[in-house]
Tab-separated table of C-alpha atoms in Angstrom:
chain	number	residue	atom	x	y	z
A	873	HIS	CA	118.323	110.786	57.412
A	874	MET	CA	116.265	108.671	55.069
A	875	LEU	CA	115.400	111.084	52.781
A	876	SER	CA	118.826	112.860	52.782
A	877	GLY	CA	120.645	112.563	49.396
A	878	ILE	CA	117.298	112.639	47.323
A	879	GLU	CA	115.299	114.999	48.282
A	880	ASP	CA	117.619	117.992	46.848
A	881	ALA	CA	116.905	115.868	43.329
A	882	GLY	CA	113.047	116.665	43.568
A	883	ARG	CA	112.330	112.973	43.254
A	884	TRP	CA	109.609	113.559	46.604
A	885	SER	CA	106.732	115.633	46.484
A	886	LEU	CA	104.113	116.953	48.860
A	887	ILE	CA	100.395	117.123	48.063
A	888	ARG	CA	97.030	118.048	49.936
A	889	ARG	CA	94.735	115.442	51.026
A	890	ALA	CA	92.007	117.416	52.712
A	891	ALA	CA	88.514	118.431	52.899
A	892	PRO	CA	87.018	120.257	49.784
A	893	SER	CA	88.285	123.932	49.480
A	894	PRO	CA	87.784	126.288	51.837
A	895	ALA	CA	84.999	129.113	51.181
A	896	SER	CA	86.684	132.057	50.955
A	897	ALA	CA	90.634	132.826	50.626
A	898	ALA	CA	90.542	134.152	54.256
A	899	GLU	CA	89.358	130.865	55.347
A	900	ALA	CA	92.504	129.315	53.407
A	901	SER	CA	95.207	131.623	54.551
A	902	SER	CA	93.758	130.894	58.266
A	903	GLU	CA	94.915	127.246	58.193
A	904	THR	CA	98.246	126.274	59.213
A	905	LEU	CA	100.467	123.321	57.778
A	906	GLU	CA	99.632	121.242	60.863
A	907	ASP	CA	96.248	121.138	60.093
A	908	ILE	CA	96.248	120.201	56.775
A	909	ALA	CA	96.296	116.506	55.936
A	910	ARG	CA	99.123	116.013	53.479
A	911	VAL	CA	100.931	113.061	51.462
A	912	LEU	CA	104.698	112.680	50.711
A	913	LEU	CA	105.349	110.728	48.033
A	914	PRO	CA	108.017	110.083	45.130
A	915	ARG	CA	107.173	112.553	42.460
A	916	ARG	CA	106.537	109.633	39.570
A	917	GLN	CA	103.592	108.637	41.688
A	918	LEU	CA	102.239	112.303	41.529
A	919	ALA	CA	99.764	112.152	38.716
A	920	SER	CA	98.183	109.011	40.108
A	921	TRP	CA	97.622	110.186	43.646
A	922	SER	CA	96.785	113.865	42.952
A	923	SER	CA	94.022	112.428	40.221
A	924	LEU	CA	91.826	111.129	42.961
A	925	GLY	CA	89.516	112.926	45.057
A	926	THR	CA	89.695	116.897	45.921
A	927	ASN	CA	92.865	117.529	44.093
A	928	ALA	CA	91.477	117.610	40.933
A	929	VAL	CA	92.430	120.660	38.424
A	930	ASN	CA	88.625	121.752	38.732
A	931	ASP	CA	88.721	121.887	42.943
A	932	ALA	CA	91.856	124.687	42.875
A	933	PRO	CA	91.427	126.446	46.043
A	934	LYS	CA	90.839	130.101	46.421
A	935	LEU	CA	93.555	131.883	47.648
A	936	THR	CA	95.040	135.618	49.222
A	937	SER	CA	96.006	138.192	47.024
A	938	ARG	CA	99.788	137.611	48.087
A	939	ALA	CA	99.545	133.776	47.484
A	940	GLN	CA	98.152	134.668	44.207
A	941	ALA	CA	101.034	136.904	43.128
A	942	ILE	CA	103.359	134.482	43.722
A	943	ALA	CA	101.832	131.528	42.016
A	944	ASP	CA	101.563	134.231	39.231
A	945	HIS	CA	105.034	134.804	39.118
A	946	LEU	CA	105.905	130.862	38.847
A	947	ALA	CA	103.653	130.491	36.335
A	948	GLN	CA	105.239	133.104	34.391
A	949	HIS	CA	109.048	132.926	35.303
A	950	GLY	CA	109.452	128.978	36.087
A	951	ALA	CA	110.981	127.585	39.149
A	952	SER	CA	112.483	130.505	41.202
A	953	PHE	CA	114.762	130.672	44.266
A	954	PHE	CA	113.138	132.487	47.573
A	955	ASP	CA	115.238	135.701	46.641
A	956	GLU	CA	113.719	135.691	43.479
A	957	ILE	CA	110.296	135.232	44.418
A	958	VAL	CA	110.747	138.264	47.296
A	959	ASP	CA	112.150	141.016	44.338
A	960	GLY	CA	109.795	139.408	41.291
A	961	THR	CA	106.432	139.961	43.608
A	962	ARG	CA	107.646	142.809	45.646
A	963	LEU	CA	106.358	141.036	48.980
A	964	LEU	CA	108.228	141.502	52.377
A	965	HIS	CA	110.421	138.371	53.429
A	966	ALA	CA	107.478	137.573	56.292
A	967	GLU	CA	104.781	138.310	53.500
A	968	ALA	CA	106.402	135.760	51.164
A	969	GLU	CA	107.025	132.996	53.786
A	970	ASP	CA	103.093	133.156	54.791
A	971	ALA	CA	102.123	133.158	51.012
A	972	LEU	CA	104.523	129.991	50.093
A	973	ALA	CA	103.165	128.460	53.651
A	974	GLU	CA	99.363	128.878	52.130
A	975	LEU	CA	100.594	127.262	48.333
A	976	VAL	CA	102.504	124.276	49.888
A	977	GLY	CA	99.045	123.676	52.157
A	978	ALA	CA	96.893	123.939	49.094
A	979	GLY	CA	99.414	121.350	47.288
A	980	LEU	CA	100.125	123.818	44.768
A	981	VAL	CA	103.713	124.398	45.111
A	982	GLY	CA	106.598	122.393	46.028
A	983	ALA	CA	110.362	122.725	46.460
A	984	ASP	CA	113.893	121.443	45.405
A	985	SER	CA	114.328	120.274	49.151
A	986	PHE	CA	112.205	119.830	52.539
A	987	SER	CA	114.242	122.389	54.769
A	988	GLY	CA	111.831	125.205	53.315
A	989	LEU	CA	108.825	122.849	54.751
A	990	ARG	CA	110.645	122.287	57.897
A	991	ALA	CA	110.895	126.172	58.336
A	992	MET	CA	107.061	126.682	57.883
A	993	LEU	CA	106.286	123.837	60.397
A	994	LEU	CA	108.100	126.186	62.919
A	995	PRO	CA	105.953	128.517	64.682
A	996	SER	CA	106.366	132.280	63.260
A	997	SER	CA	107.961	133.369	66.753
A	998	LYS	CA	110.730	130.819	66.408
A	999	ARG	CA	111.391	131.122	63.037
A	1000	ASN	CA	111.786	134.399	63.031
A	1001	ASN	CA	113.990	135.017	66.427
A	1002	GLY	CA	117.485	135.643	66.589
A	1003	ARG	CA	118.295	132.391	68.049
A	1004	HIS	CA	117.085	130.496	65.193
A	1005	ARG	CA	118.558	132.806	62.507
A	1006	ARG	CA	122.050	132.193	64.172
A	1007	LEU	CA	121.414	128.365	64.316
A	1008	ARG	CA	120.260	128.663	60.437
A	1009	ARG	CA	123.758	129.581	59.488
A	1010	HIS	CA	125.233	126.094	61.119
A	1011	MET	CA	122.167	124.011	59.523
A	1012	LEU	CA	120.469	124.810	56.167
A	1013	SER	CA	116.855	124.789	57.614
A	1014	GLY	CA	115.278	128.106	56.160
A	1015	ILE	CA	113.177	128.957	53.501
A	1016	GLU	CA	115.922	130.343	51.245
A	1017	ASP	CA	117.974	127.000	51.567
A	1018	ALA	CA	115.239	124.885	49.949
A	1019	GLY	CA	116.351	125.497	46.567
A	1020	ARG	CA	113.853	126.659	43.908
A	1021	TRP	CA	110.219	126.909	44.196
A	1022	SER	CA	108.072	125.794	41.137
A	1023	LEU	CA	104.064	124.937	41.001
A	1024	ILE	CA	103.244	121.422	41.151
A	1025	ARG	CA	101.975	119.885	37.914
A	1026	ARG	CA	98.898	117.607	38.094
A	1027	ALA	CA	96.550	115.840	36.052
A	1028	ALA	CA	92.984	116.398	35.410
A	1029	SER	CA	90.781	114.044	36.939
A	1030	SER	CA	88.631	112.324	34.645
A	1031	PRO	CA	86.083	109.345	35.328
A	1032	SER	CA	87.227	106.152	33.561
A	1033	PRO	CA	84.780	103.515	32.439
A	1034	ALA	CA	86.976	100.907	33.634
A	1035	SER	CA	85.905	102.152	37.554
A	1036	ALA	CA	83.146	103.553	39.009
A	1037	ALA	CA	85.274	105.173	41.358
A	1038	GLY	CA	87.029	107.404	38.765
A	1039	ALA	CA	90.489	105.981	39.082
A	1040	SER	CA	92.081	104.103	36.226
A	1041	PRO	CA	92.816	100.197	36.779
A	1042	GLU	CA	96.378	101.169	36.757
A	1043	THR	CA	95.957	103.823	39.790
A	1044	LEU	CA	93.875	101.376	41.570
A	1045	GLU	CA	96.609	98.978	41.479
A	1046	ASP	CA	99.090	101.363	42.601
A	1047	ILE	CA	97.039	102.252	45.526
A	1048	ALA	CA	96.366	98.317	46.490
A	1049	ARG	CA	100.018	97.827	46.447
A	1050	VAL	CA	100.536	100.495	48.745
A	1051	LEU	CA	98.025	99.690	51.079
A	1052	LEU	CA	99.231	96.030	51.138
A	1053	ARG	CA	102.657	97.299	51.872
A	1054	ARG	CA	101.569	99.290	54.500
A	1055	TRP	CA	99.544	96.959	56.381
A	1056	GLY	CA	100.855	93.597	55.371
A	1057	VAL	CA	97.227	92.326	55.632
A	1058	VAL	CA	94.011	94.079	54.356
A	1059	PHE	CA	90.195	93.718	54.651
A	1060	TRP	CA	87.355	96.188	54.796
A	1061	THR	CA	87.191	96.682	58.531
A	1062	LEU	CA	91.124	97.683	58.419
A	1063	LEU	CA	90.828	99.956	55.761
A	1064	GLN	CA	87.882	102.058	57.405
A	1065	ARG	CA	90.399	103.949	59.317
A	1066	GLU	CA	91.967	105.277	55.887
A	1067	ALA	CA	91.117	108.214	54.104
A	1068	ALA	CA	87.478	108.754	52.893
A	1069	TRP	CA	89.034	109.866	49.328
A	1070	LEU	CA	90.427	106.264	48.586
A	1071	PRO	CA	88.617	103.956	46.485
A	1072	PRO	CA	86.073	101.983	47.874
A	1073	TRP	CA	86.727	98.679	49.416
A	1074	ARG	CA	84.547	97.006	46.482
A	1075	GLU	CA	86.978	98.267	44.073
A	1076	LEU	CA	90.317	97.237	45.933
A	1077	ARG	CA	89.008	93.513	46.572
A	1078	ARG	CA	88.658	93.201	42.817
A	1079	VAL	CA	92.376	94.412	42.521
A	1080	TYR	CA	93.179	92.094	45.030
A	1081	GLN	CA	91.267	89.028	43.663
A	1082	ARG	CA	93.245	89.414	40.285
A	1083	LEU	CA	96.685	89.581	42.519
A	1084	GLU	CA	95.846	86.390	44.594
A	1085	ALA	CA	94.863	84.573	40.934
A	1086	ARG	CA	98.187	85.889	39.443
A	1087	GLY	CA	99.867	84.358	43.017
A	1088	GLU	CA	101.303	87.302	44.043
A	1089	ILE	CA	99.544	87.317	47.254
A	1090	ARG	CA	97.750	85.330	49.395
A	1091	GLY	CA	93.845	85.303	50.219
A	1092	GLY	CA	92.392	84.128	53.492
A	1093	ARG	CA	91.623	84.383	57.350
A	1094	PHE	CA	94.536	85.737	58.855
A	1095	VAL	CA	93.180	88.002	61.673
A	1096	SER	CA	90.204	86.453	63.693
A	1097	GLY	CA	87.160	87.930	64.336
A	1098	MET	CA	86.897	90.110	61.339
A	1099	ALA	CA	84.525	89.560	58.762
A	1100	GLY	CA	84.688	89.339	54.748
A	1101	GLU	CA	87.976	88.407	52.533
A	1102	GLN	CA	91.297	89.241	53.748
A	1103	PHE	CA	94.510	89.525	51.716
A	1104	ALA	CA	98.205	89.307	52.737
A	1105	LEU	CA	101.533	89.471	51.543
A	1106	PRO	CA	103.570	86.071	51.557
A	1107	GLU	CA	106.275	87.632	53.958
A	1108	ALA	CA	103.609	88.936	56.501
A	1109	ILE	CA	101.940	85.702	56.875
A	1110	GLY	CA	105.261	84.579	58.385
A	1111	ALA	CA	105.517	87.592	60.334
A	1112	LEU	CA	102.124	86.777	62.058
A	1113	ARG	CA	102.976	83.031	62.789
A	1114	THR	CA	105.905	84.542	64.506
A	1115	ALA	CA	104.164	87.161	66.467
A	1116	ARG	CA	101.583	84.265	67.574
A	1117	LYS	CA	104.282	82.417	68.986
A	1118	THR	CA	105.905	85.259	71.147
A	1119	HIS	CA	104.673	87.535	73.720
A	1120	ASP	CA	105.956	91.124	74.139
A	1121	GLU	CA	105.446	92.360	78.016
A	1122	ASN	CA	106.851	96.173	77.044
A	1123	LEU	CA	104.251	98.959	77.511
A	1124	ILE	CA	103.990	100.998	74.162
A	1125	ALA	CA	102.306	104.587	74.072
A	1126	ILE	CA	101.429	105.498	70.610
A	1127	SER	CA	99.625	108.831	69.389
A	1128	GLY	CA	95.912	108.680	68.772
A	1129	ALA	CA	96.991	109.914	64.984
A	1130	ASP	CA	99.495	107.173	64.558
A	1131	PRO	CA	97.721	104.469	62.053
A	1132	LEU	CA	98.382	101.443	64.710
A	1133	ASN	CA	95.577	103.254	66.722
A	1134	LEU	CA	92.989	100.557	65.826
A	1135	VAL	CA	91.033	100.385	69.325
A	1136	GLY	CA	87.391	100.290	68.387
A	1137	SER	CA	87.797	98.622	64.716
A	1138	VAL	CA	90.055	96.031	64.617
A	1139	LEU	CA	91.109	95.958	68.432
A	1140	PRO	CA	88.335	95.961	71.393
A	1141	GLY	CA	87.150	99.068	73.159
A	1142	GLU	CA	85.740	102.783	72.470
A	1143	LYS	CA	87.484	104.543	69.398
A	1144	VAL	CA	90.258	106.850	70.742
A	1145	PRO	CA	89.972	110.413	68.519
A	1146	ALA	CA	92.623	110.227	66.100
A	1147	LEU	CA	94.490	113.271	67.338
A	1148	ALA	CA	98.109	114.032	67.899
A	1149	GLY	CA	97.258	114.831	71.742
A	1150	SER	CA	95.523	111.438	72.356
A	1151	ARG	CA	97.390	108.140	73.737
A	1152	VAL	CA	96.652	104.840	73.802
A	1153	VAL	CA	98.983	102.106	75.873
A	1154	LEU	CA	99.351	98.738	74.138
A	1155	ARG	CA	101.147	95.614	75.525
A	1156	ASP	CA	101.682	92.463	73.104
A	1157	GLY	CA	99.124	94.326	70.611
A	1158	LEU	CA	96.165	94.550	72.941
A	1159	PRO	CA	94.928	97.974	74.172
A	1160	LEU	CA	95.509	98.676	77.954
A	1161	ALA	CA	94.636	102.553	78.761
A	1162	ARG	CA	93.933	105.740	76.750
A	1163	CYS	CA	94.193	109.160	77.444
A	1164	VAL	CA	92.285	111.612	75.664
A	1165	ALA	CA	92.112	115.423	76.686
A	1166	GLY	CA	94.473	114.396	79.872
A	1167	GLU	CA	91.859	112.226	81.030
A	1168	VAL	CA	93.456	108.495	81.593
A	1169	THR	CA	90.784	105.594	81.273
A	1170	LEU	CA	92.026	102.022	81.446
A	1171	LEU	CA	90.869	99.654	78.961
A	1172	ALA	CA	91.364	96.748	81.271
A	1173	GLU	CA	91.576	95.024	84.562
A	1174	LEU	CA	95.408	95.232	85.770
A	1175	PRO	CA	97.129	94.982	89.071
A	1176	ALA	CA	98.199	97.913	90.630
A	1177	ASP	CA	101.805	97.766	89.705
A	1178	ASP	CA	101.005	97.376	86.102
A	1179	GLU	CA	98.448	100.202	86.398
A	1180	ARG	CA	101.243	102.422	88.020
A	1181	ALA	CA	103.543	101.201	85.004
A	1182	VAL	CA	100.867	102.091	82.438
A	1183	ARG	CA	100.293	105.734	83.907
A	1184	ALA	CA	104.068	106.230	83.736
A	1185	CYS	CA	104.494	105.124	80.335
A	1186	LEU	CA	101.452	107.425	79.416
A	1187	ARG	CA	103.500	110.532	81.272
A	1188	GLY	CA	106.510	109.705	79.422
A	1189	ALA	CA	105.023	109.780	75.966
A	1190	ALA	CA	103.479	113.115	77.111
A	1191	HIS	CA	106.450	114.410	77.574
A	1192	GLY	CA	108.334	113.216	74.666
A	1193	VAL	CA	110.480	110.642	76.247
A	1194	SER	CA	111.022	106.923	75.363
A	1195	VAL	CA	107.320	105.550	75.002
A	1196	SER	CA	108.322	101.467	76.047
A	1197	ALA	CA	108.339	100.452	79.532
């Protein structure tokens, strides 16, 4: 709902943020969209983010023949509806869907809206069955309803003399501000869990020092036990002070893939794998238990009643129900 009303204007883009290109087209086609790290960002920021790391023009992934046929069609004819792509490439409907999913996963193609992506994230068995096709008549969720598909224009990544990381000063500041809005407080240990293709901390720290000198952010010691410099948004400092004075007794289970899974870095305990199926139970910001591969491990000594509540919270999270107890 947050994106409705602006997605059809093409103001948002999806790009691939993943490991270097697969060794072969067959390997590329075996990946699914769930396997691929992606970034959703405003289209006006596309040049800045696509200039980093593996999304440079020279790192174009290898494509299957069907995906290449669609890419060639879009390069020749420009933005096209799904039916136009099928007619122009003479691919079967299912073949064109799979090829478009490959191009989207490679970060090469986008659409006017996200309905096509939502359809691609469905397993093919559900996407093509009769019940889902009937449902699509009442809600626009199919690839045919995604508007036009087009190649994503991206800037070549060229090293900048102003930055050893290869990013321009403007790009570095954009990224530094995004990370600060994401966390409120940033420091080296916290950003260790961020993507490896981001600029190194030494580059970001210089940006934060300049912002602090201009009075836009604050420097200091906001999180105890963490070494090195820390920087915070002014509004985050007030939120931290409020949180220190209050205590939340609710149990909250988060996925291991959630950015708030800070166990083993900012929070005490052994690291929990950043996998969607892993779980961590928190109370008042502290980890109480973890669940990895179905095995529950307590991270703190708990009374019997609390332990039962923690296990119930993990069971509820695993079945997709409310994660607070």
